[in-house]
PDB file of C-alpha atoms and ligand atoms in Angstrom:
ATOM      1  CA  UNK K   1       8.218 -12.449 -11.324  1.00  0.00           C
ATOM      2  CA  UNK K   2      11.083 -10.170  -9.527  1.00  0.00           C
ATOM      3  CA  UNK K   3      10.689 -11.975  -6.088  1.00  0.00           C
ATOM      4  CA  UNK K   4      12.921  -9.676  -2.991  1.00  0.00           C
ATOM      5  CA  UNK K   5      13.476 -11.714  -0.357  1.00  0.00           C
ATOM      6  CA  UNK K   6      14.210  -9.835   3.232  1.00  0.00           C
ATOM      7  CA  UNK K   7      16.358 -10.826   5.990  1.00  0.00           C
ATOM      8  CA  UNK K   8      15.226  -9.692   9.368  1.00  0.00           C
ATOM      9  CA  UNK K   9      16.184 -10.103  13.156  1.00  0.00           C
ATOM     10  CA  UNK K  10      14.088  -7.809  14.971  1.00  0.00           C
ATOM     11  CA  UNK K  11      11.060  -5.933  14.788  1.00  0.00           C
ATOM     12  CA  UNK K  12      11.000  -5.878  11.115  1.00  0.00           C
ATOM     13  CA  UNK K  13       9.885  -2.408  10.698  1.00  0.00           C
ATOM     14  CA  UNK K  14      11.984  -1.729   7.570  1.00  0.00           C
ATOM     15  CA  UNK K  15      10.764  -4.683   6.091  1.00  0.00           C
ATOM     16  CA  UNK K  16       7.357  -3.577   6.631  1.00  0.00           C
ATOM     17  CA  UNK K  17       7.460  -0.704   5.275  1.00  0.00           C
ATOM     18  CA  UNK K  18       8.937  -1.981   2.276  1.00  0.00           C
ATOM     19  CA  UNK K  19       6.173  -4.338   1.908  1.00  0.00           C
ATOM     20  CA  UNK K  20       3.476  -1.604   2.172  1.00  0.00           C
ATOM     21  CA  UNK K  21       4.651   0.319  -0.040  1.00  0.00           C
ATOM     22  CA  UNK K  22       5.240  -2.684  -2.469  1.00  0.00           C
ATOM     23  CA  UNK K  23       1.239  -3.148  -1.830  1.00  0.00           C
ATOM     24  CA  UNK K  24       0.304   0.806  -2.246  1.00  0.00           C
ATOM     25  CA  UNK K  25       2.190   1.208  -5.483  1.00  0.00           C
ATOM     26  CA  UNK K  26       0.826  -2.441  -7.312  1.00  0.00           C
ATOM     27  CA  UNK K  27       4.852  -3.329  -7.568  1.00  0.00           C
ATOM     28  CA  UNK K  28       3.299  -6.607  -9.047  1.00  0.00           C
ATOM     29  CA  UNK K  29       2.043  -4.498 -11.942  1.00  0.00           C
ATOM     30  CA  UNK K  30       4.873  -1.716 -11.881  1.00  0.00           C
ATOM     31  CA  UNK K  31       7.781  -4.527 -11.566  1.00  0.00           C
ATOM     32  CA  UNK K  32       6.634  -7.260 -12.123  1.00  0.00           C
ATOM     33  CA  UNK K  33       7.772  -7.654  -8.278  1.00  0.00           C
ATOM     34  CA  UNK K  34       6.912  -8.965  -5.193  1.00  0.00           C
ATOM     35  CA  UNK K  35       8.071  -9.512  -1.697  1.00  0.00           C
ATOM     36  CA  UNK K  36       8.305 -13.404  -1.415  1.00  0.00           C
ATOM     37  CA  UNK K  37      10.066 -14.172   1.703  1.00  0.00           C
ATOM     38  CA  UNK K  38      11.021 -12.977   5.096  1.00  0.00           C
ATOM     39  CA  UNK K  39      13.845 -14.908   6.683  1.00  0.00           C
ATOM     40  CA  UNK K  40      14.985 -14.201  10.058  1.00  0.00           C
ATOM     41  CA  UNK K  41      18.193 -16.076  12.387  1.00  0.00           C
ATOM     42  CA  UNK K  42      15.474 -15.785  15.452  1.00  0.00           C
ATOM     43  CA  UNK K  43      12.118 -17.268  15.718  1.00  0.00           C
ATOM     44  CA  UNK K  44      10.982 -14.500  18.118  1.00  0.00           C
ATOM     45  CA  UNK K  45      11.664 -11.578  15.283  1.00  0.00           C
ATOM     46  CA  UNK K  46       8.161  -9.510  15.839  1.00  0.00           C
ATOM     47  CA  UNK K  47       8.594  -8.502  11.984  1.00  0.00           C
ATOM     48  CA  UNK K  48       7.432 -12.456  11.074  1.00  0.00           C
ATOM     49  CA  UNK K  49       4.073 -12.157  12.162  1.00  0.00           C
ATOM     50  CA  UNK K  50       4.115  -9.327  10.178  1.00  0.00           C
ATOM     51  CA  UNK K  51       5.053 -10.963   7.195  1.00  0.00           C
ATOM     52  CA  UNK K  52       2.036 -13.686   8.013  1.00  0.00           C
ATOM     53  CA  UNK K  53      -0.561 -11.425   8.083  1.00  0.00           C
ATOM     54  CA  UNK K  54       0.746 -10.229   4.527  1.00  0.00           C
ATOM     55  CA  UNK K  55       0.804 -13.732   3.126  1.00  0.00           C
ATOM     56  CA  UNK K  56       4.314 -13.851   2.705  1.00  0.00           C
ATOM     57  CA  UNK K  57       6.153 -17.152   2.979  1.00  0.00           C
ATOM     58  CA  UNK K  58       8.342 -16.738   6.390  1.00  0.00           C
ATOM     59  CA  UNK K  59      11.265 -19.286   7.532  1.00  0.00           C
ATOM     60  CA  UNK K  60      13.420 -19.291  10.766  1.00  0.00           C
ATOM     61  CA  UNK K  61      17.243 -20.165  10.538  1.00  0.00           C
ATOM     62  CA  UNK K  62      18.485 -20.168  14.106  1.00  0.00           C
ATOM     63  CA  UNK K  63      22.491 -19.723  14.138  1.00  0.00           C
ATOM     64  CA  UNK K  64      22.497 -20.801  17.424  1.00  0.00           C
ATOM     65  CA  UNK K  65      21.981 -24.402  16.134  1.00  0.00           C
ATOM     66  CA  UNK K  66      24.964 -24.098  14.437  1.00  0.00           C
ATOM     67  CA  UNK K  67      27.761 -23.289  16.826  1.00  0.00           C
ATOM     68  CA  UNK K  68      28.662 -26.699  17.267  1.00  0.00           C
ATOM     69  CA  UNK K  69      29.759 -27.136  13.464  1.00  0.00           C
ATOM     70  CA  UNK K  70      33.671 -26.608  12.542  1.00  0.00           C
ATOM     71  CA  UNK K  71      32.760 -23.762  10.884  1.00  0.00           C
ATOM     72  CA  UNK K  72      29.428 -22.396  12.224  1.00  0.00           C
ATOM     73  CA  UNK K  73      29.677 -19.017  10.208  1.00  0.00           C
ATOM     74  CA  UNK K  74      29.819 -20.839   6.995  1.00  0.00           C
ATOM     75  CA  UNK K  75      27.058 -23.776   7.870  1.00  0.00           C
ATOM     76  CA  UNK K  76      25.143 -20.943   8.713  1.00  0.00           C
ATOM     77  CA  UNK K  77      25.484 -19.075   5.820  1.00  0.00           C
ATOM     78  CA  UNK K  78      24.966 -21.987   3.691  1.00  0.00           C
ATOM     79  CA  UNK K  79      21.720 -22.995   4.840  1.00  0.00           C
ATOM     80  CA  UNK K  80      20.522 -19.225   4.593  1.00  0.00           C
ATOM     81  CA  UNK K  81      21.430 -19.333   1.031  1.00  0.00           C
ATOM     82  CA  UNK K  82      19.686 -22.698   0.316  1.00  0.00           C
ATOM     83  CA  UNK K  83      16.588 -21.387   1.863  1.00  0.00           C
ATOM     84  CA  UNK K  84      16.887 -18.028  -0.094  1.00  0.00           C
ATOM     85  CA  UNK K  85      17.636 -19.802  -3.318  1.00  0.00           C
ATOM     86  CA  UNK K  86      14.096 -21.668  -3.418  1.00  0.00           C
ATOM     87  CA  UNK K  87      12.562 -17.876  -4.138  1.00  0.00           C
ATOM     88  CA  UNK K  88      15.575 -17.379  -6.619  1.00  0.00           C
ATOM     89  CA  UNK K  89      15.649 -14.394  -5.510  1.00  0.00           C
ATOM     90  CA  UNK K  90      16.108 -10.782  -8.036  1.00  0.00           C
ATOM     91  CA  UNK K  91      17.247  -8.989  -5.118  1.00  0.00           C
ATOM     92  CA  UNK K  92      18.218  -9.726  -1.078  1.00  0.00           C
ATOM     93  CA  UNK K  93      17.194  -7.266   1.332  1.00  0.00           C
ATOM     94  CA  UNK K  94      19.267  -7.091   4.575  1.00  0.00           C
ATOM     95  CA  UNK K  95      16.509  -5.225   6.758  1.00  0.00           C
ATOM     96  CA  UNK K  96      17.992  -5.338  10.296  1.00  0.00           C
ATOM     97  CA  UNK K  97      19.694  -8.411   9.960  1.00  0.00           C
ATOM     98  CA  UNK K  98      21.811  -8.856  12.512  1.00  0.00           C
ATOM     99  CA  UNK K  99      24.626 -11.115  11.220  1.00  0.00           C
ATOM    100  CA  UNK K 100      28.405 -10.832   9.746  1.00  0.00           C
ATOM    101  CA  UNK K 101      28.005 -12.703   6.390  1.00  0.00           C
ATOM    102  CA  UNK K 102      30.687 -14.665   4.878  1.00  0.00           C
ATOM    103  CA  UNK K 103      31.973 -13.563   1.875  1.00  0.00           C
ATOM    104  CA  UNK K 104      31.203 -16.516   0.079  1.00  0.00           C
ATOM    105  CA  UNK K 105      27.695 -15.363   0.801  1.00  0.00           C
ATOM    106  CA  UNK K 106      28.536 -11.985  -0.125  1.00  0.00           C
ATOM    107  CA  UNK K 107      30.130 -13.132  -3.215  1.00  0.00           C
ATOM    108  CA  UNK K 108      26.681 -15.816  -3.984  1.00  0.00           C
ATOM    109  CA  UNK K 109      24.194 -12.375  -4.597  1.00  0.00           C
ATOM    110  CA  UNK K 110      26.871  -9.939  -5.917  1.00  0.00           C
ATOM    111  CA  UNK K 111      24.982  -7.152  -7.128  1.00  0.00           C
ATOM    112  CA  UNK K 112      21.511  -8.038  -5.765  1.00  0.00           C
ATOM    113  CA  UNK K 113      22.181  -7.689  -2.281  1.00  0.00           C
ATOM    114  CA  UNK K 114      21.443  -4.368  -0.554  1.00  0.00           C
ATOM    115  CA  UNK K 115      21.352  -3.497   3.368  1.00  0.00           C
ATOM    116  CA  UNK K 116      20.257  -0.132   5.138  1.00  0.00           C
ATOM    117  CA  UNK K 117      23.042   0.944   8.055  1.00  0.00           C
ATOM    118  CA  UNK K 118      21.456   4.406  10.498  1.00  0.00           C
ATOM    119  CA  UNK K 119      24.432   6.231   9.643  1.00  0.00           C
ATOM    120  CA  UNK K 120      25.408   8.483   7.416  1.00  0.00           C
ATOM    121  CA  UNK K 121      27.916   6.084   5.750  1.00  0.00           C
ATOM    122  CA  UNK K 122      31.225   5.961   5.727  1.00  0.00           C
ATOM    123  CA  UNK K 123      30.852   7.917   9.196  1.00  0.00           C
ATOM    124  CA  UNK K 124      29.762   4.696  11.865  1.00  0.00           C
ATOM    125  CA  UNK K 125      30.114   1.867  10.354  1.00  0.00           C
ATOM    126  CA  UNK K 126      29.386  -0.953  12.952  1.00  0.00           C
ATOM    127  CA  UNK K 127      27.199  -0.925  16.021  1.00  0.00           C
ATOM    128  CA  UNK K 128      25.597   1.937  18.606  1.00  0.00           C
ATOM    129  CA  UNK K 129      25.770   4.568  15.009  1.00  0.00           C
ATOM    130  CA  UNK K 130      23.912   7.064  17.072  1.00  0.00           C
ATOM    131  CA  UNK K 131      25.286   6.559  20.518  1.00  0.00           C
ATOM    132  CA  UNK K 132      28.821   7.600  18.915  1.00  0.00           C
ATOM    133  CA  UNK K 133      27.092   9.930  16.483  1.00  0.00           C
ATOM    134  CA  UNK K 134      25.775  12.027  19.647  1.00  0.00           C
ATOM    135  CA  UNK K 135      29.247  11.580  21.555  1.00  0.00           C
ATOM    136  CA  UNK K 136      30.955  12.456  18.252  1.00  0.00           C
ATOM    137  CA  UNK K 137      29.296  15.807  18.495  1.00  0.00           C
ATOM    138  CA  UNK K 138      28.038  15.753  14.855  1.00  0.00           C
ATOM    139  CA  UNK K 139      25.285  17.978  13.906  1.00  0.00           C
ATOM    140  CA  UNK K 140      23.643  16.112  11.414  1.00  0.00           C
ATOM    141  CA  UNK K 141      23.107  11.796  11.202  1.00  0.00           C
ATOM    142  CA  UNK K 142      21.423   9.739   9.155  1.00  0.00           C
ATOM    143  CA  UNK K 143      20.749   6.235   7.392  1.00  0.00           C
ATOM    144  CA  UNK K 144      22.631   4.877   4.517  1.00  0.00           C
ATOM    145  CA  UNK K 145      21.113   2.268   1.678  1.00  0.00           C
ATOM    146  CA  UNK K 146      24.019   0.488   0.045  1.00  0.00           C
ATOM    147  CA  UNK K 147      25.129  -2.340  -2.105  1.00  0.00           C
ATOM    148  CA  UNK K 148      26.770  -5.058   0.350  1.00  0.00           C
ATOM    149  CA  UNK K 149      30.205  -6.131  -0.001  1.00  0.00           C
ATOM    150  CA  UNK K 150      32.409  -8.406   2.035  1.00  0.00           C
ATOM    151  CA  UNK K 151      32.936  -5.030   4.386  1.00  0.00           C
ATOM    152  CA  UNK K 152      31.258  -4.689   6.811  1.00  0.00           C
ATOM    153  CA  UNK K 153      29.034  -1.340   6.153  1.00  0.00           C
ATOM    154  CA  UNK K 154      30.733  -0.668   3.061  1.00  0.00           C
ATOM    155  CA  UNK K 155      29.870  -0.873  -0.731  1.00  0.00           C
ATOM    156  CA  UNK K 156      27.933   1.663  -3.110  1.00  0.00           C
ATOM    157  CA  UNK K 157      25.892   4.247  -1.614  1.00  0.00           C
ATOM    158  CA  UNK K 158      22.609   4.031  -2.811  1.00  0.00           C
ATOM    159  CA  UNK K 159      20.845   6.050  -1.124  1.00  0.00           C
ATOM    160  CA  UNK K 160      20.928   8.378   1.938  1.00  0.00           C
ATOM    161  CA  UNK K 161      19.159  10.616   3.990  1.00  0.00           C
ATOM    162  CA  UNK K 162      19.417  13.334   6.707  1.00  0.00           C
ATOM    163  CA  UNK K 163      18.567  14.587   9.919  1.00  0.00           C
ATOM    164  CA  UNK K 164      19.479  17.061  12.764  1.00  0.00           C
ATOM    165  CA  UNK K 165      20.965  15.885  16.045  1.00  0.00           C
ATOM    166  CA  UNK K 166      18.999  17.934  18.377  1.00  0.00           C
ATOM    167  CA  UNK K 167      20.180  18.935  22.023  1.00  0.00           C
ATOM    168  CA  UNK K 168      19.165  16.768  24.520  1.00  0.00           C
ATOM    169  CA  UNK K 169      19.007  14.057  22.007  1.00  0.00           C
ATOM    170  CA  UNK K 170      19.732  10.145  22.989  1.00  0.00           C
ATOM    171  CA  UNK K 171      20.622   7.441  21.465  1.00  0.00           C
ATOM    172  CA  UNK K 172      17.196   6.316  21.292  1.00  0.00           C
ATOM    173  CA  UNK K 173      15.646   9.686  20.190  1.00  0.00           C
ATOM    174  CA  UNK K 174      17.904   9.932  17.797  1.00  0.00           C
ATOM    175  CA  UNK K 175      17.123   6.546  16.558  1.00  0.00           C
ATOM    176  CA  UNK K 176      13.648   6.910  16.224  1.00  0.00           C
ATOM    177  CA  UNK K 177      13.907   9.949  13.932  1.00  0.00           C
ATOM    178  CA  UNK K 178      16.235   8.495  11.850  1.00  0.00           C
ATOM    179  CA  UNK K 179      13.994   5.466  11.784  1.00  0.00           C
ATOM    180  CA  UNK K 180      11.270   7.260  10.296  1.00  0.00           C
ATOM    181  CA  UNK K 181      13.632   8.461   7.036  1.00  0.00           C
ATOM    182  CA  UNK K 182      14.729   4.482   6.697  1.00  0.00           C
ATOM    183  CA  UNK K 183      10.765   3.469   6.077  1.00  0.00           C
ATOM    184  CA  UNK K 184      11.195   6.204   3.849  1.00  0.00           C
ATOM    185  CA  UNK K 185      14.453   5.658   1.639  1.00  0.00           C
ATOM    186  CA  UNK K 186      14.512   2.018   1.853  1.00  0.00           C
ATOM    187  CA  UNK K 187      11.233   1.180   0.032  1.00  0.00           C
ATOM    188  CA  UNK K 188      12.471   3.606  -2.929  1.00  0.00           C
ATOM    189  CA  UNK K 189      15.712   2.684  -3.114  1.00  0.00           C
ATOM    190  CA  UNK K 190      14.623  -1.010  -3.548  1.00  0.00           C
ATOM    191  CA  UNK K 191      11.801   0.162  -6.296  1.00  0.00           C
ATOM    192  CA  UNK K 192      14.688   2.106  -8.139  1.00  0.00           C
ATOM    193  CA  UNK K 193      16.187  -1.061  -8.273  1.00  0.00           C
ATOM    194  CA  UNK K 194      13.793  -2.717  -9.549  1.00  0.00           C
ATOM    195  CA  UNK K 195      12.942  -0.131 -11.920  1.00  0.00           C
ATOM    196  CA  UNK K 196      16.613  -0.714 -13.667  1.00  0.00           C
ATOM    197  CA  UNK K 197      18.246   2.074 -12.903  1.00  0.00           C
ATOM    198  CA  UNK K 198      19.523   4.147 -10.023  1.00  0.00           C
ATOM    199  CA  UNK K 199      18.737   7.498  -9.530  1.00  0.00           C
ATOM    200  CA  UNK K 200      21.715   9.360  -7.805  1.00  0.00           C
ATOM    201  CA  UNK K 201      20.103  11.143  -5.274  1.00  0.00           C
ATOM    202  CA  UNK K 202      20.365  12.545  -1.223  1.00  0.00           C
ATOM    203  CA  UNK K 203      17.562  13.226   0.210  1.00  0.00           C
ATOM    204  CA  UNK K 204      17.484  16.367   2.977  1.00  0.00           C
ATOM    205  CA  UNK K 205      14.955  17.147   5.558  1.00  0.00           C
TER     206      UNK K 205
HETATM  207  C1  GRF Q 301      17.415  -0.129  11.598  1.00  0.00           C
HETATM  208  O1  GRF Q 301      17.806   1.056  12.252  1.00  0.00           O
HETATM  209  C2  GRF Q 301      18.436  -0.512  10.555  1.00  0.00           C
HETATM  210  O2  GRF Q 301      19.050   0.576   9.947  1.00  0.00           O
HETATM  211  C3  GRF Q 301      19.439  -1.258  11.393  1.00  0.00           C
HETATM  212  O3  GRF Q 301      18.665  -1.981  12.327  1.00  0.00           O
HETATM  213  C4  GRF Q 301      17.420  -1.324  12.530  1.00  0.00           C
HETATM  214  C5  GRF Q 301      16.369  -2.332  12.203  1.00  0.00           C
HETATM  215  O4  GRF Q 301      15.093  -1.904  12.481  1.00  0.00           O
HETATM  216  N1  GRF Q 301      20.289  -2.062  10.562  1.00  0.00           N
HETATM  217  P1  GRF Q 301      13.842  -2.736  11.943  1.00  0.00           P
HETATM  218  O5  GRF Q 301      14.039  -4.199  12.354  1.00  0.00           O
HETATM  219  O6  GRF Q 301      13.757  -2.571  10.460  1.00  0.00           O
HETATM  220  O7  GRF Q 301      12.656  -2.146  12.671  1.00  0.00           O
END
């Protein structure tokens, strides 16, 4: 078995999705795949209990408990790997994960580690994408799916897709809509992964 293994923070709704879709189109039978573990760095990350319901094995790693270490980037980072290594994992999903990774971890899942950024990458890399998106005046933002490399927000674009900043949009308008093209991209751009190839492709609507 394929087993993904997703890294979440927060609500988890990216994750989610990808899960449902993994359910709606039998990725077991497609792939050979399945969705084995959600890991987040916060024990309150809604997305968990979403996970549980789904029967999906779910862990905590709290960074917190380890800013007392000499290096408490890399202890972190080494116990998220040992937990992700029991799935031995085909691919690592970053799904709102809201950590700078080492690049020793970075270097540890070369080529099977993927993250989704709400911008239309290499425009806002970093935090508040649609905040400076708006203030940027651009017309059009977006969400990126891309390999992950030891840059932050950089590596191979995947995937992409597009919307229109409206007027009177806000950050959190904004957000939302470009929210609704991640549930969208994300869960394909994982199954064209795990299909063997990768279909070049931008999406537009
Ligand atoms: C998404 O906008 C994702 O692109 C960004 O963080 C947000 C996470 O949302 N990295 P969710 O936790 O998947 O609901």
């Amino acid at each position: 078995m394929k087993n993904i293994v997703i890294l979440i923070s927060g609500g988890g709704s990216n994750m989610a999705a990808i899960v449902r879709t993994a359910q709606a189109q039998n990725w077991a039978k497609q792939f050979n795949a399945q969705v084995s573990a959600v890991i987040s760095n916060k024990a309150d990350a809604k997305g968990l209990a979403f996970a549980k319901e789904h029967g999906i094995d779910t862990a905590v790693i709290d960074h917190k408990a380890f800013a007392d270490q000499p290096q408490p980037r890399e202890a972190f980072d080494a116990a998220l790997m040992k937990e992700i290594d029991q799935h031995q994992p085909h691919l690592v999903v970053l799904a709102g994960f809201m950590r700078i990774l080492t690049p020793g971890f970075v270097a540890h899942y070369e080529g099977r580690l993927i993250n989704i950024h709400p911008s239309l990458l290499p425009a806002f890399p970093g935090l508040h994408t649609h905040e400076r998106a708006i203030k940027a005046g651009c017309k059009f933002a977006g969400a990126t799916v891309h390999r992950v490399t030891a840059e932050l927000d950089h590596g191979e674009i995947l995937a992409q897709a597009v919307v229109p900043v409206l007027p009177g949009d806000t950050a959190d308008t904004l957000a939302a809509r470009v929210l609704t093209q991640e549930h969208l991209i994300y869960p394909k751009a994982v199954a064209d992964l795990l299909d063997g190839g990768f279909k070049d492709e931008v999406q537009q609507r």
